[in-house]
PDB file of C-alpha atoms in Angstrom:
ATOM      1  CA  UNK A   1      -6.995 -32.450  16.996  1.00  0.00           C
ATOM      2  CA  UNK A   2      -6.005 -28.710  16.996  1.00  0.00           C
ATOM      3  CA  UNK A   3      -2.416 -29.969  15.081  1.00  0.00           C
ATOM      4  CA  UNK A   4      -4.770 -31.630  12.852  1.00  0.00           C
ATOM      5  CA  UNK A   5      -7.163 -28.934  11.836  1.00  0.00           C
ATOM      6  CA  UNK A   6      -4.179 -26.262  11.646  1.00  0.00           C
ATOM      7  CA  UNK A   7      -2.428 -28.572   9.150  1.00  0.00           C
ATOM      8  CA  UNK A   8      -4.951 -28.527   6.852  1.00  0.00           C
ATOM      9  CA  UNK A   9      -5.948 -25.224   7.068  1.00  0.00           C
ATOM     10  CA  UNK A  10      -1.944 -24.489   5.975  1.00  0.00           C
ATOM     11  CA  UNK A  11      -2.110 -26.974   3.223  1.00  0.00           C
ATOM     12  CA  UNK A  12      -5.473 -25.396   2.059  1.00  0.00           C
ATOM     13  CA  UNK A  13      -4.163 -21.589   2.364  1.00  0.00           C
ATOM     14  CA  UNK A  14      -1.102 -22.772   0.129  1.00  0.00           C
ATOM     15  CA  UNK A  15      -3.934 -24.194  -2.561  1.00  0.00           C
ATOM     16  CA  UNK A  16      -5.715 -21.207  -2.652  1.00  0.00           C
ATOM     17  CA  UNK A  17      -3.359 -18.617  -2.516  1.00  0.00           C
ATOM     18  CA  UNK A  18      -3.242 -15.881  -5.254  1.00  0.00           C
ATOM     19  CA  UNK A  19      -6.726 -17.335  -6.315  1.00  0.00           C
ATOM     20  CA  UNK A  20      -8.746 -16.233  -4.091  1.00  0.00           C
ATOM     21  CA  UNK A  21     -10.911 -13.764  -6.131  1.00  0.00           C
ATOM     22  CA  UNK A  22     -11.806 -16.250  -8.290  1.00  0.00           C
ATOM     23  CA  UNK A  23     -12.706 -19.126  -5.844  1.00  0.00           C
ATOM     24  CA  UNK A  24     -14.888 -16.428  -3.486  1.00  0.00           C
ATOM     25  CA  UNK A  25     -17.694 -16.150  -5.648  1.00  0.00           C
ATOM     26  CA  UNK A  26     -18.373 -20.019  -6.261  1.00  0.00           C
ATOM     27  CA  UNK A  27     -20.594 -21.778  -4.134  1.00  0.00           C
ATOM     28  CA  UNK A  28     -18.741 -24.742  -2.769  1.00  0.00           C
ATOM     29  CA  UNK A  29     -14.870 -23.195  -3.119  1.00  0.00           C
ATOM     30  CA  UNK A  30     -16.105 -20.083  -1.059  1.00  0.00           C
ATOM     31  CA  UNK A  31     -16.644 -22.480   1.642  1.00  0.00           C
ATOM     32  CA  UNK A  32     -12.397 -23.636   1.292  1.00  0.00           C
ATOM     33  CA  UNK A  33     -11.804 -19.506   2.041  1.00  0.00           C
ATOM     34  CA  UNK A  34     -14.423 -19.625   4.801  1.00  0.00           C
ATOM     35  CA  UNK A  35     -12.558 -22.502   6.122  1.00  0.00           C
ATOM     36  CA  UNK A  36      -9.029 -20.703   5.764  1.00  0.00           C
ATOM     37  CA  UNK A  37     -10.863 -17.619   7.516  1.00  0.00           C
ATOM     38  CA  UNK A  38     -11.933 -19.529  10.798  1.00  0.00           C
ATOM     39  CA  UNK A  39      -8.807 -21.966  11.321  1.00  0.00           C
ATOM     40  CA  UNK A  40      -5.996 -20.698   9.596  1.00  0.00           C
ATOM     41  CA  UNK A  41      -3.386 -18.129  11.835  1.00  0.00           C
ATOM     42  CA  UNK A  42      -3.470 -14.687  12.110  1.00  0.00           C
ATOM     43  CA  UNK A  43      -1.152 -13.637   9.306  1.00  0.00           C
ATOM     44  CA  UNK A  44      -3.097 -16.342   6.660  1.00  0.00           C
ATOM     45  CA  UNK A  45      -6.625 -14.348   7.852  1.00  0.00           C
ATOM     46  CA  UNK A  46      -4.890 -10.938   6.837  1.00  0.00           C
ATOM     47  CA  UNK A  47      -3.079 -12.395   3.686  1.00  0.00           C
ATOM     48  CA  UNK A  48      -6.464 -13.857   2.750  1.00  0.00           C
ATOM     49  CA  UNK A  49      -8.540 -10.050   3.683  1.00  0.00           C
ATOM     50  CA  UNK A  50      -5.611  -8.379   1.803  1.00  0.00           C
ATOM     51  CA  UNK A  51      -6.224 -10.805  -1.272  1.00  0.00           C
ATOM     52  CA  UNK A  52      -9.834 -10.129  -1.121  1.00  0.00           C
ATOM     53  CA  UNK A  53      -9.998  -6.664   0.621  1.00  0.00           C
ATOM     54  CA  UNK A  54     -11.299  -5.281  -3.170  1.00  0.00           C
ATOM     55  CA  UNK A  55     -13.676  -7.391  -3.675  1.00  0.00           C
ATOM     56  CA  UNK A  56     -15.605  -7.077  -0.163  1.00  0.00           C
ATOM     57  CA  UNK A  57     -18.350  -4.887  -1.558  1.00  0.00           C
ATOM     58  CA  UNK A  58     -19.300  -7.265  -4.203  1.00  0.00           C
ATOM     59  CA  UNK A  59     -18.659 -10.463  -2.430  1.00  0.00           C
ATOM     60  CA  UNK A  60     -21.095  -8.613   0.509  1.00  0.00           C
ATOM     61  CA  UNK A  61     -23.628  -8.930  -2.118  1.00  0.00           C
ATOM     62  CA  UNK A  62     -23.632 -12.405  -3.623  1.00  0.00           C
ATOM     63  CA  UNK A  63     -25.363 -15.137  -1.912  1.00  0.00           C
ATOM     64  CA  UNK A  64     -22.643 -17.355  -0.813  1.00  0.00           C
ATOM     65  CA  UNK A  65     -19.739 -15.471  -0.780  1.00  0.00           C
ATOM     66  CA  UNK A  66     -21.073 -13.439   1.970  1.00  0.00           C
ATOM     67  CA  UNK A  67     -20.683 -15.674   4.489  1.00  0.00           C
ATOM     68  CA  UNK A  68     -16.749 -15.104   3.912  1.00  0.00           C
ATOM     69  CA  UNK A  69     -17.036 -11.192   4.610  1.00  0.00           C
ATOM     70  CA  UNK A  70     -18.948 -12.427   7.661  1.00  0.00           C
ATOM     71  CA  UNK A  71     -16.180 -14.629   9.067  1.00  0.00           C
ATOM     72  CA  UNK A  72     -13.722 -12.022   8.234  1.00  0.00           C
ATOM     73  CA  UNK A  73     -15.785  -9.618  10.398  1.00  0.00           C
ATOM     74  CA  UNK A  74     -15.498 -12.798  12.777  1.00  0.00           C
ATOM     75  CA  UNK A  75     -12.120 -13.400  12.863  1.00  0.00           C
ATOM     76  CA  UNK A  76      -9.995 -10.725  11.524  1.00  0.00           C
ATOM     77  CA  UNK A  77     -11.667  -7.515  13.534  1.00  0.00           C
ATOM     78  CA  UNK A  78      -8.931  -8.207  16.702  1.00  0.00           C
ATOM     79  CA  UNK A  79      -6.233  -6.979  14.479  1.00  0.00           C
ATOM     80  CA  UNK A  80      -6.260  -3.150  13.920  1.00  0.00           C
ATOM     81  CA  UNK A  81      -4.504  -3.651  10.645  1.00  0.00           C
ATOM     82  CA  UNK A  82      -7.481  -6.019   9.488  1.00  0.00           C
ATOM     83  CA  UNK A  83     -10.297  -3.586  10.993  1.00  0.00           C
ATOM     84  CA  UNK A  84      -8.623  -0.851   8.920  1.00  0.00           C
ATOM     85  CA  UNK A  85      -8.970  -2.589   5.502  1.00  0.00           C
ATOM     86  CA  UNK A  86     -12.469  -3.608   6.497  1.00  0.00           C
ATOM     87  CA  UNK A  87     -13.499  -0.234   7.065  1.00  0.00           C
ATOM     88  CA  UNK A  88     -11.855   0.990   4.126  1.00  0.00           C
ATOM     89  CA  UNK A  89     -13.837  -1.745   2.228  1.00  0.00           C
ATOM     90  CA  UNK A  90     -17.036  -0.786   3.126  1.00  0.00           C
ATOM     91  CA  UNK A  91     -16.507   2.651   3.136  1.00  0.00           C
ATOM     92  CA  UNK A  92     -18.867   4.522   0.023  1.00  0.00           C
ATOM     93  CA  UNK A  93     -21.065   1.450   0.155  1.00  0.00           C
ATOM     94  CA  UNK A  94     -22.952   1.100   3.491  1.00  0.00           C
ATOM     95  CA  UNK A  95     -25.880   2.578   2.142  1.00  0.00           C
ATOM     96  CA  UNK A  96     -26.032   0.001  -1.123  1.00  0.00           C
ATOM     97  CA  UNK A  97     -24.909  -2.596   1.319  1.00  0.00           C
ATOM     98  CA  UNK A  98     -27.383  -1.652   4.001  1.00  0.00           C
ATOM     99  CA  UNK A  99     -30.728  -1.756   1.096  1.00  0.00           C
ATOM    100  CA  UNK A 100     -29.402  -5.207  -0.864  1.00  0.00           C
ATOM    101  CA  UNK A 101     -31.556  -8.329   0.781  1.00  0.00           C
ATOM    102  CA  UNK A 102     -28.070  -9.936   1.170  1.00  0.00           C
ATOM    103  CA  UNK A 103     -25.355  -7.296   1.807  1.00  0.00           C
ATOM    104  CA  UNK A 104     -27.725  -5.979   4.631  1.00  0.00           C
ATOM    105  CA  UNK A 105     -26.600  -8.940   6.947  1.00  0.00           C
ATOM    106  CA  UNK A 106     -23.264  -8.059   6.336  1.00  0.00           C
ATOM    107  CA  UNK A 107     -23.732  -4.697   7.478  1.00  0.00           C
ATOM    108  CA  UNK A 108     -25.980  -5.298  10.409  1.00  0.00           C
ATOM    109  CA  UNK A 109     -22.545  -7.353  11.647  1.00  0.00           C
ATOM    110  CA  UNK A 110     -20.030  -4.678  10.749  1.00  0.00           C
ATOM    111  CA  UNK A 111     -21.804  -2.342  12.642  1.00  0.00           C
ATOM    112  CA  UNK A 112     -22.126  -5.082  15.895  1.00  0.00           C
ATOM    113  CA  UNK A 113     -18.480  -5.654  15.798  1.00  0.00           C
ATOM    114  CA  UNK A 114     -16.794  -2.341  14.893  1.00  0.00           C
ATOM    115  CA  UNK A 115     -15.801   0.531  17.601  1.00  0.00           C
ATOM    116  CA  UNK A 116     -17.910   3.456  18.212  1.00  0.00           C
ATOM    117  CA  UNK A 117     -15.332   5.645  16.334  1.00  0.00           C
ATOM    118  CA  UNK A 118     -15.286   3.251  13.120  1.00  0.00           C
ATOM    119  CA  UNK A 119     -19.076   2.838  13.262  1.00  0.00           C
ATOM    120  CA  UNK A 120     -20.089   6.190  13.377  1.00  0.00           C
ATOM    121  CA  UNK A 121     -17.712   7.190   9.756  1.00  0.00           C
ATOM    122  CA  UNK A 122     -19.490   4.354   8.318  1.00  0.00           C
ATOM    123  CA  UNK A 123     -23.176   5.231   9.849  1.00  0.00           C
ATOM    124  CA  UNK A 124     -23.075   8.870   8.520  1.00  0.00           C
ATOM    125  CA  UNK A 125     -23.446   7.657   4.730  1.00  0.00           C
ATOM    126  CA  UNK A 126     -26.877   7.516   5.880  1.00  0.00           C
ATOM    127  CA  UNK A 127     -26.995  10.889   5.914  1.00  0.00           C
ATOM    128  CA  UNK A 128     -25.131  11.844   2.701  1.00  0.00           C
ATOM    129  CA  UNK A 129     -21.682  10.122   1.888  1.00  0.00           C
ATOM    130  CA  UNK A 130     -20.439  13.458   2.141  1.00  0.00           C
ATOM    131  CA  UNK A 131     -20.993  13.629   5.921  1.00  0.00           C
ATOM    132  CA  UNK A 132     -18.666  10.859   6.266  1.00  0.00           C
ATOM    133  CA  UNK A 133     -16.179  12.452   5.223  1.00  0.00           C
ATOM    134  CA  UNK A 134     -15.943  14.557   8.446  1.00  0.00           C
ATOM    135  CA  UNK A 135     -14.745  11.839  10.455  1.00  0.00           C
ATOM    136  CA  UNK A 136     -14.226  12.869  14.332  1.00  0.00           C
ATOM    137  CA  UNK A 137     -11.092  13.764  15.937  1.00  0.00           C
ATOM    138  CA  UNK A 138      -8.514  10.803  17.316  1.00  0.00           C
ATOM    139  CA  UNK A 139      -9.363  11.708  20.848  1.00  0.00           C
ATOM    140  CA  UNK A 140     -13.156  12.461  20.384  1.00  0.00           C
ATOM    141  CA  UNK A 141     -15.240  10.263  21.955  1.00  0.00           C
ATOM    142  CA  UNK A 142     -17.790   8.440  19.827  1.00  0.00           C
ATOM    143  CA  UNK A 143     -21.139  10.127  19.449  1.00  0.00           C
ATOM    144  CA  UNK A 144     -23.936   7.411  20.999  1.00  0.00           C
ATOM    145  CA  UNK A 145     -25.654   5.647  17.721  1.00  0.00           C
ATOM    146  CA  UNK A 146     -28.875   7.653  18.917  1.00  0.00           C
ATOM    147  CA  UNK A 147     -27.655  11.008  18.644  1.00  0.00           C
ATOM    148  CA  UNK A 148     -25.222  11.337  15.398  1.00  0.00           C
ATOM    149  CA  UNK A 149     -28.309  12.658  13.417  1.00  0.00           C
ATOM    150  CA  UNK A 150     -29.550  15.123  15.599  1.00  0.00           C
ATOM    151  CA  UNK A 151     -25.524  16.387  16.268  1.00  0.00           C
ATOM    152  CA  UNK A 152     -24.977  16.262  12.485  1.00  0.00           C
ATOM    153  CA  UNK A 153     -28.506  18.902  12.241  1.00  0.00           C
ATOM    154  CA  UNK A 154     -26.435  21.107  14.770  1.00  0.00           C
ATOM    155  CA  UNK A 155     -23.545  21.046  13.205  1.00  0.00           C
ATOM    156  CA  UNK A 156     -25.190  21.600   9.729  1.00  0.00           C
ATOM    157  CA  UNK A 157     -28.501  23.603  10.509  1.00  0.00           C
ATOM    158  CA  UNK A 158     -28.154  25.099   7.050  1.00  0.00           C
ATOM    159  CA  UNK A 159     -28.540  21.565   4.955  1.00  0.00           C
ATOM    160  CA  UNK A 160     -31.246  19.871   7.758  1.00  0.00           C
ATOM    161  CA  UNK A 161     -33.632  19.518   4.656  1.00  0.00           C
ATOM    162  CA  UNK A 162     -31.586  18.100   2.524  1.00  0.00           C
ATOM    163  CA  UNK A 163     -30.132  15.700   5.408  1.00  0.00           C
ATOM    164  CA  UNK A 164     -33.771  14.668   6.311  1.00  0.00           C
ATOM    165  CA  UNK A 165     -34.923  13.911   2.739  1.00  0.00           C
ATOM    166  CA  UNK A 166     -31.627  11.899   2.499  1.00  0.00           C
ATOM    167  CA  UNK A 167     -32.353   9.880   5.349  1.00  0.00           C
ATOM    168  CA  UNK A 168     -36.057   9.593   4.310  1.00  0.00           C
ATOM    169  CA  UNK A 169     -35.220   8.096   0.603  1.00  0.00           C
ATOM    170  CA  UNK A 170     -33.156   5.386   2.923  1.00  0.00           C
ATOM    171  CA  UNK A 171     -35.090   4.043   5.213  1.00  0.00           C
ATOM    172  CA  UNK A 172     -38.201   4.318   2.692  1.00  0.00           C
ATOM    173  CA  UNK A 173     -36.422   1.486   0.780  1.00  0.00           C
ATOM    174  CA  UNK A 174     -35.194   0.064   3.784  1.00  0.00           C
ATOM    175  CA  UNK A 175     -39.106  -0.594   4.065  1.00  0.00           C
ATOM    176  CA  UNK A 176     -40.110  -1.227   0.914  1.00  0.00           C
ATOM    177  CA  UNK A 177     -37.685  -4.338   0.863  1.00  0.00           C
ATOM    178  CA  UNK A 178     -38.572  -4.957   4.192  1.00  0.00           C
ATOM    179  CA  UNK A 179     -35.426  -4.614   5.752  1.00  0.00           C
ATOM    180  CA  UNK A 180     -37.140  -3.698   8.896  1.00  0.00           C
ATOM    181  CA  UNK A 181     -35.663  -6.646  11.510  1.00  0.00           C
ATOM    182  CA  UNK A 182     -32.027  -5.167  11.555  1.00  0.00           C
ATOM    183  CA  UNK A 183     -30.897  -2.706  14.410  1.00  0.00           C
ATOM    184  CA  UNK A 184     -29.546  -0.418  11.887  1.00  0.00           C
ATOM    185  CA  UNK A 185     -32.664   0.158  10.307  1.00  0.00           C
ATOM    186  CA  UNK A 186     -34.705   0.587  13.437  1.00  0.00           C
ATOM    187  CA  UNK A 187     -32.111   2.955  14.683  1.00  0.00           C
ATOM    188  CA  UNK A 188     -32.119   5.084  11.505  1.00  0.00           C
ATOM    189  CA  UNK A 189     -35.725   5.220  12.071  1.00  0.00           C
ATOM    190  CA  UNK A 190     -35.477   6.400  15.840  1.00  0.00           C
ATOM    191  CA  UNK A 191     -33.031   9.100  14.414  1.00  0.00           C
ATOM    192  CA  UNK A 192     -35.258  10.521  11.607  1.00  0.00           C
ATOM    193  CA  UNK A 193     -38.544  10.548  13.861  1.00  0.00           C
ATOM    194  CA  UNK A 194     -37.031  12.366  17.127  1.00  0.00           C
ATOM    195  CA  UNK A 195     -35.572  14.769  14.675  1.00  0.00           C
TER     196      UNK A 195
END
């Protein structure tokens, strides 16, 4: 029953708290925080992501603890507090994330579950994680995933080498560890050859 399954997921948010860390990056105990992820309440999800929030880049990388970033992206991207520290998390590491065998499923889901707005920060590292710096106005309207290279050439005609051989290095490893299946990659290609 739903009584059921919420008691234990209190009893094991109460074992695990302040251990977290530790537990993530073990095979069988990062299935306990997966588990406090999915059926635990809203404020146990963002205690856990808080606990955690440091650690996302390297937990996006490791074989089993990945599945926990990808339940947090799941279940914790309807609170804007949550979606905030997720961002944050990721933020300086998409294009690691995006080229690591593992962390590249982690990003194909940030980038299906987060808001144009968020997205498009996070998708100009691709360009040069200086570019994503310049993040767009509160009431600009999100730039369609298509055309954020070419308006990042506009707005920078003086750098469009450097931008292009950027882009180029990334998706040249994106192939050469044959990343090619995710939409990311395929849409970083579409950018780089219709620019």
């Amino acid at each position: 029953s739903k009584e059921r399954v919420r008691e234990l997921a209190d009893e094991l948010f109460g074992i695990v708290e302040g251990k977290m860390g530790e537990l993530a990056k073990k095979h069988d105990a990062s299935r306990v925080i997966q588990a406090v992820v999915q059926f635990g309440t809203e404020e146990q999800r963002a205690a856990t992501l808080k606990e955690l929030v440091d650690d996302i880049p390297e937990l996006s990388k490791q074989q089993y603890s990945h599945f926990i970033v990808l339940k947090m992206l799941k279940y914790c991207m309807k609170d804007q507090a949550c979606r905030k520290m997720l961002v944050k998390a990721l933020k300086n590491n998409v294009v690691k994330l995006a080229t690591h065998q593992v962390g590249a499923r982690v990003v194909e889901v940030y980038f299906q579950e987060l808001p144009g707005r968020d997205s498009e920060i996070l998708r100009r590292e691709f360009f040069g994680k200086q570019y994503s710096m310049f993040t767009p106005s509160a009431n600009a309207t999100a730039t369609p995933v298509c055309d954020l290279l070419k308006c990042l050439l506009e707005e920078h005609a003086d750098k469009k080498a450097s931008i292009l051989a950027h882009v180029l290095g990334v998706v040249n490893k994106l192939i050469e560890k044959k990343l090619l299946d995710f939409t990311y990659t395929q849409e970083l290609i579409y950018m780089y050859v219709t620019c």
